[in-house]
Coordinates of C-alpha atoms and ligand atoms in Angstrom, one line a residue:
X10 CA 17.2 0.5 -8.1
X11 CA 14.5 -2.1 -7.8
X12 CA 11.4 -0.7 -6.3
X13 CA 8.1 -2.6 -5.5
X14 CA 4.8 -0.6 -5.1
X15 CA 1.4 -2.1 -4.1
X16 CA -1.8 -0.2 -5.2
X17 CA -5.4 -0.5 -5.5
X18 CA -8.1 -2.3 -3.7
X19 CA -8.4 -6.1 -3.2
X20 CA -11.5 -8.1 -4.0
X21 CA -12.5 -11.0 -1.6
X22 CA -14.9 -13.3 -3.2
X23 CA -18.3 -14.2 -1.5
X24 CA -19.6 -16.5 -4.3
X25 CA -18.7 -16.6 -8.1
X26 CA -20.4 -13.3 -8.8
X27 CA -20.0 -11.1 -5.5
X28 CA -17.1 -9.8 -3.6
X29 CA -16.0 -7.5 -0.6
X30 CA -14.0 -4.5 -1.8
X31 CA -13.2 -0.9 -0.8
X32 CA -13.2 2.6 -2.3
X33 CA -9.5 2.7 -3.4
X34 CA -8.9 3.9 -7.2
X35 CA -5.2 2.9 -7.2
X36 CA -4.3 6.6 -8.1
X37 CA -1.9 7.1 -5.1
X38 CA 0.1 4.0 -5.7
X39 CA 0.1 4.4 -9.5
X40 CA 1.4 8.0 -9.2
X41 CA 4.2 6.7 -6.9
X42 CA 5.0 3.9 -9.3
X43 CA 5.1 6.4 -12.2
X44 CA 7.3 8.9 -10.2
X45 CA 9.9 6.3 -9.4
X46 CA 9.9 5.2 -13.1
X47 CA 10.4 8.8 -14.3
X48 CA 13.6 8.9 -12.0
X49 CA 14.9 5.8 -13.9
X50 CA 14.1 3.2 -11.4
X51 CA 13.0 -0.5 -12.1
X52 CA 9.5 -0.5 -10.7
X53 CA 7.1 -3.5 -10.2
X54 CA 3.6 -2.4 -9.6
X55 CA 1.6 -5.1 -7.9
X56 CA -2.0 -4.0 -8.2
X57 CA -5.5 -5.0 -7.3
X58 CA -8.3 -4.2 -10.0
X59 CA -8.4 -0.6 -11.1
X60 CA -9.6 1.4 -14.0
X61 CA -6.2 3.1 -14.6
X62 CA -3.8 3.0 -17.4
X63 CA -0.5 1.4 -16.6
X64 CA 2.2 4.0 -16.0
X65 CA 4.9 4.1 -18.7
X66 CA 8.0 2.1 -17.9
X67 CA 6.5 0.0 -15.1
X68 CA 6.4 -3.7 -14.8
X69 CA 3.0 -4.9 -13.7
X70 CA 1.6 -7.7 -11.7
X71 CA -2.2 -7.7 -11.5
X72 CA -3.7 -9.5 -8.6
X73 CA -7.2 -9.7 -7.2
X74 CA -7.4 -10.9 -3.5
X75 CA -5.2 -10.1 -0.4
X76 CA -4.0 -13.7 -0.7
X77 CA -2.8 -13.2 -4.3
X78 CA -1.1 -9.9 -3.4
X79 CA 0.6 -11.7 -0.4
X80 CA 1.9 -14.4 -2.7
X81 CA 3.1 -11.8 -5.4
X82 CA 4.9 -9.6 -2.8
X83 CA 6.4 -12.7 -1.1
X84 CA 7.9 -13.8 -4.4
X85 CA 9.2 -10.5 -5.6
X86 CA 10.2 -8.5 -2.6
X87 CA 13.7 -10.3 -2.0
X88 CA 15.2 -8.5 -5.0
X89 CA 13.8 -5.0 -4.0
X90 CA 15.6 -2.1 -2.4
X91 CA 12.6 -0.1 -1.5
X92 CA 8.9 -1.4 -1.0
X93 CA 5.8 0.9 -0.9
X94 CA 2.6 -0.4 0.3
X95 CA -0.1 2.0 -0.9
X96 CA -2.7 -0.7 -1.5
X97 CA -6.0 -0.8 0.4
X98 CA -5.8 -4.5 1.1
X99 CA -9.0 -5.9 2.6
X100 CA -8.5 -6.7 6.3
X101 CA -11.2 -9.4 6.2
X102 CA -12.5 -12.0 3.7
X103 CA -15.4 -14.5 3.8
X104 CA -14.4 -17.6 5.7
X105 CA -16.0 -19.7 3.0
X106 CA -16.6 -18.9 -0.7
X107 CA -19.8 -20.5 -1.9
X108 CA -19.3 -22.6 -5.0
X109 CA -22.5 -21.4 -6.7
X110 CA -24.4 -18.1 -6.6
X111 CA -26.0 -17.5 -3.3
X112 CA -29.8 -17.5 -3.8
X113 CA -31.8 -14.6 -2.7
X114 CA -34.2 -15.2 0.2
X115 CA -36.4 -13.3 2.5
X116 CA -34.2 -14.2 5.5
X117 CA -31.0 -12.1 6.8
X118 CA -27.9 -13.5 5.5
X119 CA -24.9 -13.6 7.8
X120 CA -21.4 -13.7 6.4
X121 CA -18.5 -15.0 8.6
X122 CA -15.3 -13.3 8.0
X123 CA -11.7 -14.0 8.7
X124 CA -8.5 -11.8 8.8
X125 CA -6.5 -11.7 5.6
X126 CA -2.6 -12.0 5.7
X127 CA -1.0 -8.7 6.7
X128 CA 1.3 -8.2 3.8
X129 CA 3.2 -5.1 5.2
X130 CA 3.3 -6.9 8.6
X131 CA 5.0 -9.8 6.9
X132 CA 7.7 -7.9 5.1
X133 CA 10.3 -7.9 7.9
X134 CA 9.3 -11.2 9.5
X135 CA 8.0 -13.7 7.0
X136 CA 9.7 -12.1 3.9
X137 CA 13.0 -11.1 5.8
X138 CA 13.0 -7.7 3.8
X139 CA 16.0 -5.6 4.8
X140 CA 15.4 -2.6 2.4
X141 CA 13.6 0.8 2.9
X142 CA 10.0 -0.1 3.9
X143 CA 7.1 2.3 3.5
X144 CA 3.7 1.8 4.7
X145 CA 0.6 3.9 4.4
X146 CA -2.1 4.5 7.2
X147 CA -5.7 5.2 6.2
X148 CA -7.2 6.4 9.4
X149 CA -10.4 8.2 10.7
X150 CA -9.1 9.4 14.0
X151 CA -5.8 9.6 15.9
X152 CA -3.8 9.9 12.7
X153 CA -0.4 10.4 14.2
X154 CA -0.8 7.8 17.1
X155 CA -2.2 5.1 14.7
X156 CA 0.6 5.8 12.2
X157 CA 3.3 5.7 14.8
X158 CA 1.9 2.4 16.1
X159 CA 2.0 0.9 12.5
X160 CA 5.6 2.3 12.0
X161 CA 6.8 0.5 15.1
X162 CA 4.8 -2.8 14.8
X163 CA 5.5 -3.4 11.2
X164 CA 9.2 -2.2 11.1
X165 CA 8.6 0.7 8.7
X166 CA 11.2 3.4 7.9
X167 CA 8.4 5.6 7.0
X168 CA 4.5 5.7 7.3
X169 CA 2.4 8.0 5.0
X170 CA -0.7 8.7 7.0
X171 CA -3.9 10.1 5.5
X172 CA -7.1 11.1 7.3
X173 CA -9.7 9.4 5.1
X174 CA -12.6 11.0 6.9
X175 CA -11.6 14.5 5.5
X176 CA -13.8 15.3 2.5
X177 CA -11.9 15.8 -0.9
X178 CA -8.7 13.6 -0.1
X179 CA -7.7 10.1 0.3
X180 CA -9.8 7.4 -1.5
X181 CA -10.8 7.9 -5.1
X182 CA -9.7 11.5 -5.2
X183 CA -7.1 13.2 -7.4
X184 CA -5.8 15.0 -4.2
X185 CA -4.3 13.9 -1.0
X186 CA -2.9 15.4 2.2
X187 CA -0.5 13.3 4.4
X188 CA 1.4 13.2 7.5
X189 CA 4.8 11.6 7.3
X190 CA 5.6 9.6 10.2
X191 CA 9.4 8.5 10.7
X192 CA 11.2 7.1 13.7
X193 CA 12.8 10.4 14.5
X194 CA 10.3 13.0 13.1
X195 CA 6.9 13.9 12.0
X196 CA 6.2 16.1 9.0
X197 CA 2.9 17.3 7.6
X198 CA 2.7 17.7 3.8
X199 CA 0.4 20.3 2.3
X200 CA -2.7 19.2 0.4
X201 CA -1.5 18.6 -3.3
X202 CA -2.6 16.6 -6.4
X203 CA -1.5 12.9 -6.0
X204 CA 0.7 13.5 -9.0
X205 CA 2.6 16.3 -7.3
X206 CA 2.6 14.5 -3.8
X207 CA 4.1 11.4 -5.4
X208 CA 7.1 13.4 -6.7
X209 CA 7.7 14.7 -3.2
X210 CA 7.2 11.2 -1.6
X211 CA 9.6 9.6 -4.0
X212 CA 12.3 12.3 -3.3
X213 CA 11.8 11.8 0.5
X214 CA 11.8 7.9 0.2
X215 CA 15.0 8.0 -1.8
X216 CA 16.7 10.2 0.9
X217 CA 15.5 7.9 3.6
X218 CA 17.0 5.0 1.7
X219 CA 20.3 6.6 0.9
X220 CA 20.6 7.6 4.7
X221 CA 19.8 4.0 5.7
X222 CA 22.2 2.6 3.2
X223 CA 25.1 4.8 4.1
X224 CA 24.7 4.3 8.0
X225 CA 24.5 0.5 7.4
X226 CA 27.7 0.6 5.1
X227 CA 29.5 3.8 5.6
X228 CA 32.0 3.0 2.8
X229 CA 29.1 3.3 0.2
X230 CA 28.1 6.7 -0.8
X231 CA 25.0 5.5 -2.8
X232 CA 22.9 2.3 -3.5
Ligands
PMT22 O1 -6.1 4.3 -4.2 P1 -6.6 5.7 -4.0 O2 -8.1 6.0 -4.4 O3 -5.6 6.7 -4.7 O4 -6.6 6.1 -2.4 C1 -5.3 6.2 -1.8 C2 -5.3 5.4 -0.4 C3 -6.3 6.2 0.6 C4 -5.8 3.9 -0.7 C5 -3.9 5.5 0.1 O5 -3.4 6.7 0.3 C6 -3.7 4.6 1.4 O6 -4.1 5.1 2.5 N1 -3.4 3.4 1.3 C7 -3.4 2.4 2.4 C8 -4.8 2.0 2.6 C9 -5.0 1.1 3.9 O7 -5.5 -0.1 3.7 O8 -4.4 1.5 5.0 P2 -4.5 0.6 6.4 O9 -4.2 1.6 7.5 O10 -5.8 -0.3 6.5 O11 -3.3 -0.4 6.2 C10 -2.0 0.0 6.8 C11 -0.9 -0.6 5.7 O12 -0.8 -2.1 5.8 C12 -1.0 -0.1 4.3 O13 0.4 0.3 3.8 C13 -1.5 -1.4 3.7 O14 -1.1 -1.5 2.3 C14 -1.0 -2.5 4.4 N2 -1.9 -3.7 4.5 C15 -3.0 -3.7 5.1 C16 -3.7 -4.8 5.4 C17 -3.2 -6.0 4.9 N3 -3.9 -7.2 5.1 N4 -2.1 -6.1 4.3 C18 -1.3 -5.0 4.1 O15 -0.2 -5.0 3.6

């Protein structure tokens, strides 16, 4: 089965040498891509810049900015059955990118920011994706309510929510602890290594995909 996974941070250029980014290491998304590949699925990993080795048996599309990730996903998602959005995409980017390096001065510098394209939010609408859609939610408060809001607004089948204010989990850690939010149920998963957690998540995503496919087309037993 064709699976798309986004991972890592994006970089939003300020000038030729500076950019805005975040603390994502890419570990969560890379572990999910590797776990799908180990199960024999054809995985395309669309990733922002990370220091990680490419998982074995995974196709790779490196990108830098949110706009590049949006373009890559829009071109590839049509042939996917499952799409998992683990990337920490910058929500804002500089409105103007300076042609040359911005010179240092004693005056404060104000950067004007504009929203980036919402890639997950485009999946059902702009891209017309009909497969199993999995979003993440990185929150610092109201984890369940925020995740449920993303589930509904973005048409997801599952949102994997992590409380990134908790020490030791989430961004740039080998460990995570997540709350699974689905249209009909909520399930907390215990703290585990991202490697172990990815195996569990992949099993659950495949179950959701098979349930969804069988409901949509009762004569099919698998997809
Ligand atoms: O990479 P690691 O160091 O292993 O850390 C893992 C993680 C914390 C990055 C990961 O578990 C995680 O939570 N990923 C989502 C981070 C995030 O940006 O969450 P969000 O709540 O801001 O975004 C919600 C969803 O929309 C996410 O699926 C995100 O990929 C997607 N999104 C967000 C903004 C945007 N412009 N386009 C998007 O597609």
